[in-house]
Every structure is written in structure tokens, then in C-alpha cells.
Amino acid sequence: MHIISAPKFKSSEITPKADWLNRRQLMIGAGAVATTTFGLPALAKLKTIKSKYSTTRTPNTFKDITTYNNFYEFGTSKSDPAENASRLTTSPWSVTIDGMVDKPGKYAFEDIIKGVSMEERIYRFRCVEAWSMIIPWTGFQLSELLARVGVQSGAKYVSFETLVRPSEMIGQRSNVLEWPYREGLRMDEAMHPLTILAAGIYGEDMPKQNGAPLRLVVPWKYGFKSIKSIVRISLTARQPQATWNMLSPREYGFYSNVNPNVDHPRWTQASERPIGGGLFTRRKQTQMFNGYGQEVAGLYKGMDLTRNF
Ligand code: MTE
């Protein structure tokens, strides 16, 4: 067990051993290479089920997903994360969960993922820069983790922080952003079943450039809300700081919901460019809430979304 200083999750919550033995044999057969302290990929020990929340659209390739993205801790161009993230040490890894929770502590990554309902969730992804992908995440509901640590009644927001380690994250040697990268959600957004913590892509442990070992995914919001390589989750009464909002509040609001009717000051948000279809792929109309309106529009009832963007 790798809990560093907090109460353990109940043993009844742990995946049956037979499940992981089966997966383990499969992974050994497949010659898996990415390893944790146990010598096996972390997800190999867990049973993963398909999610009812998945889109039926065909996902982008593993290559598209892992070679074109943003992770400013490794540089500002889209190819930098894939080029520079390999030197990041992701095992051991722990996440401090604090603030208005019943069981604050520093939780080892292995213990966080051990007791959860791990699912494959294929989500539409929309970056604020107006490109999009379809990504098959392996993850679990953030609400499940929050329930296990006990949300106190005064908690209204959840804030997240990424690791700061300039020795391995070369982008942090410049102050292009204020480190650590920070993000936040309102409590109802954090508890929504579409909000997940992802630990993998295509059933493999999370590639480092995509936010290993654990990152947030909020599919109805622009991609920058989906903070990577999380080391701290805090429950607070006040709206937390969020990196892009701090840098340029006129361009990036706290909510950051995908909204084709509210343009970014420097470009349109009405359409998007699907990645992976080749040079002549047509731009697509962007959907309100990235197509998840039926599920999440109710969270913002009565709010003026042109002001609360
Ligand atoms: N998280 C951290 N820590 N640092 C970052 O620079 N970039 C964000 C988000 N999470 C970022 C981050 C942005 S702008 C996007 S579009 C997504 O990660 C892109 O990565 P993904 O395709 O792996 O989700």
C-alpha cells in the first residue's frame, strides 16, 4: 500500500484480485512496457468497463492524440509535449487532497485508482484554439473520489494544481504562465457524471504528454480546463484561480463552456477543425456545450452565458 498519510479506502472497494490477474496475464502477453513500481502498467491491474456516456463517433488515432496538444510545462508548441515529456518521473506519484474534506491527506496514485469504477469513455474534445478530436479516455468519475474523501457542507468549488518540477518540466524554466498550472470547477460541475479523472488513453497508462498519471477531463468545456498531471485537489468556499483566466480574463472566463455564440476576442468559436482527417477536412459547426447540452445545460439555468463565459 502506498498511502502516505491518510486513512485507507475500504478493502471492499478494491477490485477483485482475479480481475487484475486476468488483465495482468493479458498485458504480459501483449509485451507491455510502461511500468509502475510494481513492474506493470497501473491500469493493467484494473477492470475497465465501457461507459454509457461515450460518443459513437470513431476516435482519433493514438498518434494524433499523443503528438498534437498543449502542455506548456513542456513548451508552447503543439509538438513540444511529445518531444519533451518523456523525462518526467510519474512514479511514485501522490495527490494531496485538502481543504473542506473529511479525510484530507496525501494519497498515492495507486490507491486512488484501486477502488474506482474504471471506464472507457469516448469523449468529444474541443480546444479553445478551435480544433477538435475524439479521445477514448480510461477514467472514473471525479465525484467518486470526492465522495470517498468526504465533501464538507461549506465546499462550493474544487481547485486543481499541476506538478511544479522545472528540472523535468523544461517549459517551467520560463514564466510564460504562472506556475503551478491551476484550474477550478464549481461543485455541481465537479460532481457531474461527465466529469472524470483520466488515467489512460486507449486502455494504456496515460502518456506523459497527455498528463500522466492523472488528469481531469470535462468534455463540455474548452480543453484548457482539463488540467494535467494533477498533484493537488482542494475543496474551497470561494471560486479558485484558473491559469488562463488569471492571465487574460477578457479572453478566458472561469466557466469556459464550449459556446459557438461567444467568440474569443481574436477568433471565431462557431466552427472547429477536426484533427486527423487530412489537409482537406472541412471545418465543423461547433455545438453548444460541445454537444453535451442535454446533460449539462441545466447547470447554468438562469445564467447569462455571454457574461459568464
Ligand atoms: N494542463 C497543464 N498542466 N498544462 C497545460 O499547458 N494545457 C491545456 C490542457 N491541460 C495544459 C493542461 C490545454 S490548452 C489543452 S487544449 C489540453 O490540455 C490539451 O491536451 P490533451 O489533448 O492531452 O487534452
mmCIF file of C-alpha atoms and ligand atoms in Angstrom:
data_model
loop_
_atom_site.group_PDB
_atom_site.id
_atom_site.type_symbol
_atom_site.label_atom_id
_atom_site.label_comp_id
_atom_site.label_asym_id
_atom_site.label_seq_id
_atom_site.Cartn_x
_atom_site.Cartn_y
_atom_site.Cartn_z
ATOM 1 C CA MET A 1 0.000 0.000 0.000
ATOM 2 C CA HIS A 2 1.249 3.444 -0.832
ATOM 3 C CA ILE A 3 -0.954 5.761 1.144
ATOM 4 C CA ILE A 4 1.429 8.248 2.544
ATOM 5 C CA SER A 5 -0.530 9.938 5.307
ATOM 6 C CA ALA A 6 -4.262 9.344 5.129
ATOM 7 C CA PRO A 7 -6.943 6.796 6.002
ATOM 8 C CA LYS A 8 -7.131 3.836 3.612
ATOM 9 C CA PHE A 9 -10.068 3.195 1.334
ATOM 10 C CA LYS A 10 -12.150 0.213 2.446
ATOM 11 C CA SER A 11 -10.891 -3.154 1.228
ATOM 12 C CA SER A 12 -14.391 -3.954 -0.068
ATOM 13 C CA GLU A 13 -13.832 -1.170 -2.604
ATOM 14 C CA ILE A 14 -10.808 -2.862 -4.106
ATOM 15 C CA THR A 15 -11.086 -4.637 -7.457
ATOM 16 C CA PRO A 16 -11.239 -8.425 -7.059
ATOM 17 C CA LYS A 17 -7.791 -9.956 -7.405
ATOM 18 C CA ALA A 18 -8.973 -12.341 -10.114
ATOM 19 C CA ASP A 19 -9.785 -9.394 -12.336
ATOM 20 C CA TRP A 20 -6.365 -7.968 -12.191
ATOM 21 C CA LEU A 21 -4.691 -11.325 -12.560
ATOM 22 C CA ASN A 22 -6.572 -11.792 -15.826
ATOM 23 C CA ARG A 23 -5.611 -8.356 -17.066
ATOM 24 C CA ARG A 24 -2.066 -8.930 -15.904
ATOM 25 C CA GLN A 25 -1.725 -12.093 -17.964
ATOM 26 C CA LEU A 26 -3.161 -10.287 -20.974
ATOM 27 C CA MET A 27 -0.719 -7.424 -20.585
ATOM 28 C CA ILE A 28 2.268 -9.702 -20.138
ATOM 29 C CA GLY A 29 1.176 -11.490 -23.292
ATOM 30 C CA ALA A 30 0.975 -8.164 -25.080
ATOM 31 C CA GLY A 31 4.530 -7.317 -24.002
ATOM 32 C CA ALA A 32 3.578 -4.101 -22.223
ATOM 33 C CA VAL A 33 6.496 -1.851 -21.415
ATOM 34 C CA ALA A 34 5.297 1.202 -19.450
ATOM 35 C CA THR A 35 5.769 0.211 -15.830
ATOM 36 C CA THR A 36 4.976 1.388 -12.324
ATOM 37 C CA THR A 37 6.664 0.470 -9.059
ATOM 38 C CA PHE A 38 5.004 -2.950 -9.362
ATOM 39 C CA GLY A 39 6.625 -3.557 -12.719
ATOM 40 C CA LEU A 40 3.279 -3.423 -14.545
ATOM 41 C CA PRO A 41 1.244 -0.618 -16.058
ATOM 42 C CA ALA A 42 -1.114 0.767 -13.426
ATOM 43 C CA LEU A 43 -4.254 0.166 -15.484
ATOM 44 C CA ALA A 44 -3.321 -3.433 -16.203
ATOM 45 C CA LYS A 45 -4.448 -4.362 -12.709
ATOM 46 C CA LEU A 46 -7.901 -2.880 -13.051
ATOM 47 C CA LYS A 47 -11.096 -4.000 -14.648
ATOM 48 C CA THR A 48 -12.331 -1.436 -17.166
ATOM 49 C CA ILE A 49 -15.903 -1.337 -18.423
ATOM 50 C CA LYS A 50 -17.390 0.553 -21.382
ATOM 51 C CA SER A 51 -19.234 3.709 -20.459
ATOM 52 C CA LYS A 52 -22.759 4.661 -21.408
ATOM 53 C CA TYR A 53 -21.515 8.251 -21.685
ATOM 54 C CA SER A 54 -19.343 7.546 -24.756
ATOM 55 C CA THR A 55 -19.949 9.087 -28.154
ATOM 56 C CA THR A 56 -20.385 6.597 -31.006
ATOM 57 C CA ARG A 57 -18.033 8.570 -33.254
ATOM 58 C CA THR A 58 -14.731 6.993 -34.278
ATOM 59 C CA PRO A 59 -11.824 8.093 -32.077
ATOM 60 C CA ASN A 60 -8.714 9.775 -33.408
ATOM 61 C CA THR A 61 -5.621 7.624 -33.663
ATOM 62 C CA PHE A 62 -3.282 7.168 -30.684
ATOM 63 C CA LYS A 63 -0.702 9.057 -32.746
ATOM 64 C CA ASP A 64 -2.944 12.111 -33.329
ATOM 65 C CA ILE A 65 -3.881 12.241 -29.660
ATOM 66 C CA THR A 66 -0.321 11.943 -28.377
ATOM 67 C CA THR A 67 1.570 14.185 -30.798
ATOM 68 C CA TYR A 68 -0.611 17.286 -31.188
ATOM 69 C CA ASN A 69 -1.614 19.001 -27.967
ATOM 70 C CA ASN A 70 -0.864 21.653 -25.370
ATOM 71 C CA PHE A 71 1.131 21.105 -22.190
ATOM 72 C CA TYR A 72 3.005 24.335 -21.556
ATOM 73 C CA GLU A 73 5.143 22.755 -18.841
ATOM 74 C CA PHE A 74 6.981 21.152 -21.775
ATOM 75 C CA GLY A 75 6.933 24.071 -24.220
ATOM 76 C CA THR A 76 4.414 26.161 -26.115
ATOM 77 C CA SER A 77 4.223 24.430 -29.483
ATOM 78 C CA LYS A 78 1.891 21.512 -30.250
ATOM 79 C CA SER A 79 4.764 19.088 -30.792
ATOM 80 C CA ASP A 80 6.714 20.060 -27.646
ATOM 81 C CA PRO A 81 4.810 17.834 -25.171
ATOM 82 C CA ALA A 82 5.518 14.672 -27.172
ATOM 83 C CA GLU A 83 9.158 15.676 -27.579
ATOM 84 C CA ASN A 84 9.908 16.792 -24.021
ATOM 85 C CA ALA A 85 7.602 14.951 -21.618
ATOM 86 C CA SER A 86 9.494 11.645 -21.560
ATOM 87 C CA ARG A 87 11.854 12.868 -18.828
ATOM 88 C CA LEU A 88 9.005 13.416 -16.351
ATOM 89 C CA THR A 89 9.068 10.958 -13.420
ATOM 90 C CA THR A 90 5.484 9.829 -12.801
ATOM 91 C CA SER A 91 6.094 7.003 -10.364
ATOM 92 C CA PRO A 92 5.966 7.411 -7.411
ATOM 93 C CA TRP A 93 3.134 9.948 -7.613
ATOM 94 C CA SER A 94 0.795 11.291 -4.990
ATOM 95 C CA VAL A 95 -2.104 13.715 -4.895
ATOM 96 C CA THR A 96 -2.751 15.949 -1.902
ATOM 97 C CA ILE A 97 -6.470 16.285 -1.242
ATOM 98 C CA ASP A 98 -7.232 19.059 1.222
ATOM 99 C CA GLY A 99 -9.445 21.967 2.165
ATOM 100 C CA MET A 100 -13.072 21.256 3.087
ATOM 101 C CA VAL A 101 -12.904 17.441 3.142
ATOM 102 C CA ASP A 102 -13.388 14.928 5.965
ATOM 103 C CA LYS A 103 -10.283 12.901 5.118
ATOM 104 C CA PRO A 104 -7.535 15.243 3.943
ATOM 105 C CA GLY A 105 -4.230 13.631 3.092
ATOM 106 C CA LYS A 106 -1.542 12.800 0.599
ATOM 107 C CA TYR A 107 -2.856 9.842 -1.399
ATOM 108 C CA ALA A 108 -0.662 7.575 -3.513
ATOM 109 C CA PHE A 109 -1.801 7.365 -7.152
ATOM 110 C CA GLU A 110 -2.110 3.565 -6.966
ATOM 111 C CA ASP A 111 -4.510 3.848 -4.043
ATOM 112 C CA ILE A 112 -6.618 6.499 -5.711
ATOM 113 C CA ILE A 113 -7.271 4.328 -8.760
ATOM 114 C CA LYS A 114 -7.518 0.990 -6.980
ATOM 115 C CA GLY A 115 -11.038 1.268 -5.632
ATOM 116 C CA VAL A 116 -12.756 3.058 -8.508
ATOM 117 C CA SER A 117 -15.168 2.128 -11.303
ATOM 118 C CA MET A 118 -12.747 2.418 -14.186
ATOM 119 C CA GLU A 119 -14.431 3.037 -17.536
ATOM 120 C CA GLU A 120 -13.508 3.634 -21.136
ATOM 121 C CA ARG A 121 -15.189 6.912 -22.100
ATOM 122 C CA ILE A 122 -15.007 8.169 -25.652
ATOM 123 C CA TYR A 123 -15.468 11.935 -25.476
ATOM 124 C CA ARG A 124 -15.590 14.746 -27.988
ATOM 125 C CA PHE A 125 -12.784 17.179 -27.218
ATOM 126 C CA ARG A 126 -12.773 20.849 -28.250
ATOM 127 C CA CYS A 127 -9.764 23.084 -27.761
ATOM 128 C CA VAL A 128 -10.240 26.842 -27.357
ATOM 129 C CA GLU A 129 -7.975 27.260 -30.388
ATOM 130 C CA ALA A 130 -10.817 25.764 -32.459
ATOM 131 C CA TRP A 131 -9.508 22.291 -33.202
ATOM 132 C CA SER A 132 -11.148 19.105 -32.004
ATOM 133 C CA MET A 133 -10.606 15.373 -31.559
ATOM 134 C CA ILE A 134 -12.417 12.271 -30.325
ATOM 135 C CA ILE A 135 -10.498 10.670 -27.449
ATOM 136 C CA PRO A 136 -11.042 7.283 -25.738
ATOM 137 C CA TRP A 137 -10.102 8.023 -22.139
ATOM 138 C CA THR A 138 -9.780 5.441 -19.393
ATOM 139 C CA GLY A 139 -11.006 7.064 -16.226
ATOM 140 C CA PHE A 140 -13.501 7.353 -13.407
ATOM 141 C CA GLN A 141 -15.899 9.956 -12.102
ATOM 142 C CA LEU A 142 -14.351 12.712 -10.027
ATOM 143 C CA SER A 143 -17.483 12.523 -7.867
ATOM 144 C CA GLU A 144 -16.441 9.021 -6.805
ATOM 145 C CA LEU A 145 -13.132 10.246 -5.401
ATOM 146 C CA LEU A 146 -14.754 13.257 -3.746
ATOM 147 C CA ALA A 147 -17.339 11.032 -2.074
ATOM 148 C CA ARG A 148 -14.568 8.847 -0.654
ATOM 149 C CA VAL A 149 -12.726 11.766 0.926
ATOM 150 C CA GLY A 150 -15.969 13.329 2.198
ATOM 151 C CA VAL A 151 -17.142 16.717 0.903
ATOM 152 C CA GLN A 152 -17.960 19.129 3.731
ATOM 153 C CA SER A 153 -21.099 21.222 3.535
ATOM 154 C CA GLY A 154 -19.393 24.597 3.026
ATOM 155 C CA ALA A 155 -17.411 23.410 -0.010
ATOM 156 C CA LYS A 156 -18.589 25.192 -3.168
ATOM 157 C CA TYR A 157 -15.650 24.782 -5.565
ATOM 158 C CA VAL A 158 -12.895 22.315 -6.400
ATOM 159 C CA SER A 159 -9.451 23.559 -7.370
ATOM 160 C CA PHE A 160 -6.669 21.600 -9.041
ATOM 161 C CA GLU A 161 -2.917 22.101 -9.390
ATOM 162 C CA THR A 162 -0.301 20.548 -11.655
ATOM 163 C CA LEU A 163 3.161 19.473 -10.526
ATOM 164 C CA VAL A 164 5.946 22.075 -10.446
ATOM 165 C CA ARG A 165 9.272 20.452 -11.290
ATOM 166 C CA PRO A 166 11.359 22.623 -13.630
ATOM 167 C CA SER A 167 14.208 20.081 -13.545
ATOM 168 C CA GLU A 168 11.978 17.764 -15.592
ATOM 169 C CA MET A 169 9.413 20.194 -16.989
ATOM 170 C CA ILE A 170 11.539 22.414 -19.148
ATOM 171 C CA GLY A 171 8.721 24.818 -20.011
ATOM 172 C CA GLN A 172 8.609 25.822 -16.349
ATOM 173 C CA ARG A 173 12.050 27.391 -16.674
ATOM 174 C CA SER A 174 10.323 30.301 -18.405
ATOM 175 C CA ASN A 175 7.432 32.274 -16.976
ATOM 176 C CA VAL A 176 5.160 32.053 -19.979
ATOM 177 C CA LEU A 177 2.465 31.041 -17.450
ATOM 178 C CA GLU A 178 2.359 31.422 -13.689
ATOM 179 C CA TRP A 179 3.201 28.007 -12.204
ATOM 180 C CA PRO A 180 1.662 25.822 -10.994
ATOM 181 C CA TYR A 181 -0.970 25.464 -13.731
ATOM 182 C CA ARG A 182 -4.289 25.840 -11.900
ATOM 183 C CA GLU A 183 -7.901 25.121 -12.709
ATOM 184 C CA GLY A 184 -11.209 25.055 -10.913
ATOM 185 C CA LEU A 185 -14.793 23.851 -11.145
ATOM 186 C CA ARG A 186 -17.971 24.730 -9.323
ATOM 187 C CA MET A 187 -19.058 21.877 -7.050
ATOM 188 C CA ASP A 188 -22.023 20.844 -9.246
ATOM 189 C CA GLU A 189 -19.729 20.731 -12.294
ATOM 190 C CA ALA A 190 -17.197 18.664 -10.372
ATOM 191 C CA MET A 191 -19.892 16.230 -9.208
ATOM 192 C CA HIS A 192 -21.437 15.863 -12.683
ATOM 193 C CA PRO A 193 -21.149 12.295 -14.052
ATOM 194 C CA LEU A 194 -19.453 13.547 -17.251
ATOM 195 C CA THR A 195 -16.526 14.950 -15.253
ATOM 196 C CA ILE A 196 -13.764 12.366 -14.972
ATOM 197 C CA LEU A 197 -10.234 11.889 -13.777
ATOM 198 C CA ALA A 198 -8.467 10.033 -16.559
ATOM 199 C CA ALA A 199 -5.541 7.657 -16.048
ATOM 200 C CA GLY A 200 -5.216 6.358 -19.601
ATOM 201 C CA ILE A 201 -5.919 6.561 -23.320
ATOM 202 C CA TYR A 202 -6.875 3.560 -25.470
ATOM 203 C CA GLY A 203 -6.532 1.362 -22.368
ATOM 204 C CA GLU A 204 -2.844 2.226 -21.961
ATOM 205 C CA ASP A 205 -1.496 4.153 -18.963
ATOM 206 C CA MET A 206 -1.733 7.888 -19.626
ATOM 207 C CA PRO A 207 1.081 9.012 -21.932
ATOM 208 C CA LYS A 208 3.211 11.653 -20.225
ATOM 209 C CA GLN A 209 2.428 14.309 -22.827
ATOM 210 C CA ASN A 210 -1.293 13.844 -22.132
ATOM 211 C CA GLY A 211 -0.985 14.412 -18.385
ATOM 212 C CA ALA A 212 0.299 11.262 -16.685
ATOM 213 C CA PRO A 213 -0.517 9.791 -14.373
ATOM 214 C CA LEU A 214 -3.831 11.522 -13.629
ATOM 215 C CA ARG A 215 -5.628 14.424 -15.325
ATOM 216 C CA LEU A 216 -9.040 15.997 -15.443
ATOM 217 C CA VAL A 217 -11.425 15.700 -18.423
ATOM 218 C CA VAL A 218 -14.518 17.951 -18.629
ATOM 219 C CA PRO A 219 -15.966 17.337 -22.097
ATOM 220 C CA TRP A 220 -18.395 20.288 -22.327
ATOM 221 C CA LYS A 221 -15.653 22.835 -21.585
ATOM 222 C CA TYR A 222 -12.734 24.072 -23.667
ATOM 223 C CA GLY A 223 -9.686 21.836 -23.380
ATOM 224 C CA PHE A 224 -7.689 24.136 -21.121
ATOM 225 C CA LYS A 225 -9.985 23.294 -18.176
ATOM 226 C CA SER A 226 -8.775 19.690 -18.400
ATOM 227 C CA ILE A 227 -5.689 20.115 -16.228
ATOM 228 C CA LYS A 228 -2.902 17.555 -16.483
ATOM 229 C CA SER A 229 -0.545 15.755 -14.086
ATOM 230 C CA ILE A 230 -2.531 16.745 -11.004
ATOM 231 C CA VAL A 231 -0.794 16.841 -7.610
ATOM 232 C CA ARG A 232 -3.359 18.757 -5.584
ATOM 233 C CA ILE A 233 -7.153 18.841 -5.306
ATOM 234 C CA SER A 234 -8.595 21.343 -2.808
ATOM 235 C CA LEU A 235 -12.186 21.964 -1.813
ATOM 236 C CA THR A 236 -12.933 25.601 -1.146
ATOM 237 C CA ALA A 237 -15.749 28.015 -0.369
ATOM 238 C CA ARG A 238 -14.506 30.628 -2.835
ATOM 239 C CA GLN A 239 -14.037 30.488 -6.594
ATOM 240 C CA PRO A 240 -10.458 29.329 -7.186
ATOM 241 C CA GLN A 241 -7.910 30.841 -9.528
ATOM 242 C CA ALA A 242 -7.565 29.386 -13.004
ATOM 243 C CA THR A 243 -4.388 29.845 -15.052
ATOM 244 C CA TRP A 244 -5.734 31.237 -18.345
ATOM 245 C CA ASN A 245 -8.381 33.301 -16.614
ATOM 246 C CA MET A 246 -5.666 34.896 -14.433
ATOM 247 C CA LEU A 247 -3.512 35.602 -17.484
ATOM 248 C CA SER A 248 -6.229 37.140 -19.661
ATOM 249 C CA PRO A 249 -9.712 37.351 -18.127
ATOM 250 C CA ARG A 250 -11.094 39.081 -21.210
ATOM 251 C CA GLU A 251 -10.215 36.077 -23.359
ATOM 252 C CA TYR A 252 -10.726 33.175 -20.949
ATOM 253 C CA GLY A 253 -13.600 33.124 -18.483
ATOM 254 C CA PHE A 254 -13.822 30.940 -15.395
ATOM 255 C CA TYR A 255 -16.596 28.766 -16.850
ATOM 256 C CA SER A 256 -15.043 28.184 -20.293
ATOM 257 C CA ASN A 257 -18.056 26.269 -21.558
ATOM 258 C CA VAL A 258 -17.869 25.465 -25.269
ATOM 259 C CA ASN A 259 -20.141 28.094 -26.800
ATOM 260 C CA PRO A 260 -20.325 28.800 -30.550
ATOM 261 C CA ASN A 261 -22.175 32.064 -29.811
ATOM 262 C CA VAL A 262 -19.385 33.654 -27.780
ATOM 263 C CA ASP A 263 -16.272 34.280 -29.847
ATOM 264 C CA HIS A 264 -12.793 34.508 -28.461
ATOM 265 C CA PRO A 265 -11.747 38.167 -28.961
ATOM 266 C CA ARG A 266 -9.189 37.081 -31.556
ATOM 267 C CA TRP A 267 -11.028 34.311 -33.445
ATOM 268 C CA THR A 268 -14.408 32.668 -34.007
ATOM 269 C CA GLN A 269 -15.686 29.826 -31.834
ATOM 270 C CA ALA A 270 -18.559 28.984 -34.192
ATOM 271 C CA SER A 271 -16.667 26.257 -36.039
ATOM 272 C CA GLU A 272 -13.840 23.819 -35.424
ATOM 273 C CA ARG A 273 -11.197 21.914 -37.349
ATOM 274 C CA PRO A 274 -11.277 18.161 -36.692
ATOM 275 C CA ILE A 275 -7.725 16.862 -36.344
ATOM 276 C CA GLY A 276 -6.681 13.793 -38.264
ATOM 277 C CA GLY A 277 -8.790 13.974 -41.408
ATOM 278 C CA GLY A 278 -6.016 15.301 -43.620
ATOM 279 C CA LEU A 279 -5.486 18.607 -45.349
ATOM 280 C CA PHE A 280 -8.909 18.920 -46.947
ATOM 281 C CA THR A 281 -11.056 18.149 -43.911
ATOM 282 C CA ARG A 282 -13.993 20.554 -43.705
ATOM 283 C CA ARG A 283 -14.470 22.677 -40.598
ATOM 284 C CA LYS A 284 -17.458 21.604 -38.496
ATOM 285 C CA GLN A 285 -20.102 23.699 -36.786
ATOM 286 C CA THR A 286 -19.308 23.743 -33.078
ATOM 287 C CA GLN A 287 -22.167 22.590 -30.869
ATOM 288 C CA MET A 288 -23.267 24.336 -27.680
ATOM 289 C CA PHE A 289 -21.587 22.663 -24.690
ATOM 290 C CA ASN A 290 -19.612 20.625 -27.247
ATOM 291 C CA GLY A 291 -22.744 18.542 -27.873
ATOM 292 C CA TYR A 292 -23.364 17.730 -24.203
ATOM 293 C CA GLY A 293 -26.153 20.303 -23.750
ATOM 294 C CA GLN A 294 -28.798 17.788 -22.844
ATOM 295 C CA GLU A 295 -26.713 16.625 -19.919
ATOM 296 C CA VAL A 296 -25.300 19.923 -18.635
ATOM 297 C CA ALA A 297 -27.411 22.912 -19.767
ATOM 298 C CA GLY A 298 -29.381 22.674 -16.510
ATOM 299 C CA LEU A 299 -26.262 23.565 -14.520
ATOM 300 C CA TYR A 300 -26.339 27.070 -15.996
ATOM 301 C CA LYS A 301 -30.058 27.804 -15.942
ATOM 302 C CA GLY A 302 -30.749 31.498 -15.464
ATOM 303 C CA MET A 303 -27.112 32.494 -16.077
ATOM 304 C CA ASP A 304 -26.151 34.890 -18.854
ATOM 305 C CA LEU A 305 -23.559 32.802 -20.700
ATOM 306 C CA THR A 306 -22.282 35.747 -22.713
ATOM 307 C CA ARG A 307 -21.174 37.342 -19.435
ATOM 308 C CA ASN A 308 -20.287 34.119 -17.610
ATOM 309 C CA PHE A 309 -18.227 32.679 -20.462
HETATM 310 N N1 MTE B 1 -2.616 21.175 -18.193
HETATM 311 C C1 MTE B 1 -1.416 21.661 -17.820
HETATM 312 N N2 MTE B 1 -0.930 21.332 -16.632
HETATM 313 N N3 MTE B 1 -0.685 22.478 -18.632
HETATM 314 C C2 MTE B 1 -1.163 22.879 -19.852
HETATM 315 O O1 MTE B 1 -0.474 23.637 -20.551
HETATM 316 N N4 MTE B 1 -2.989 22.734 -21.484
HETATM 317 C C3 MTE B 1 -4.439 22.629 -21.602
HETATM 318 C C4 MTE B 1 -4.953 21.282 -21.071
HETATM 319 N N5 MTE B 1 -4.333 20.980 -19.794
HETATM 320 C C5 MTE B 1 -2.435 22.381 -20.274
HETATM 321 C C6 MTE B 1 -3.131 21.499 -19.406
HETATM 322 C C7 MTE B 1 -4.889 22.818 -22.965
HETATM 323 S S1 MTE B 1 -4.803 24.415 -23.582
HETATM 324 C C8 MTE B 1 -5.396 21.810 -23.733
HETATM 325 S S2 MTE B 1 -6.057 22.130 -25.267
HETATM 326 C C9 MTE B 1 -5.345 20.407 -23.280
HETATM 327 O O2 MTE B 1 -4.663 20.270 -22.033
HETATM 328 C C10 MTE B 1 -4.686 19.625 -24.397
HETATM 329 O O3 MTE B 1 -4.189 18.395 -24.052
HETATM 330 P P1 MTE B 1 -4.917 16.989 -24.364
HETATM 331 O O4 MTE B 1 -5.158 16.942 -25.834
HETATM 332 O O5 MTE B 1 -3.964 15.957 -23.928
HETATM 333 O O6 MTE B 1 -6.173 17.011 -23.583
#
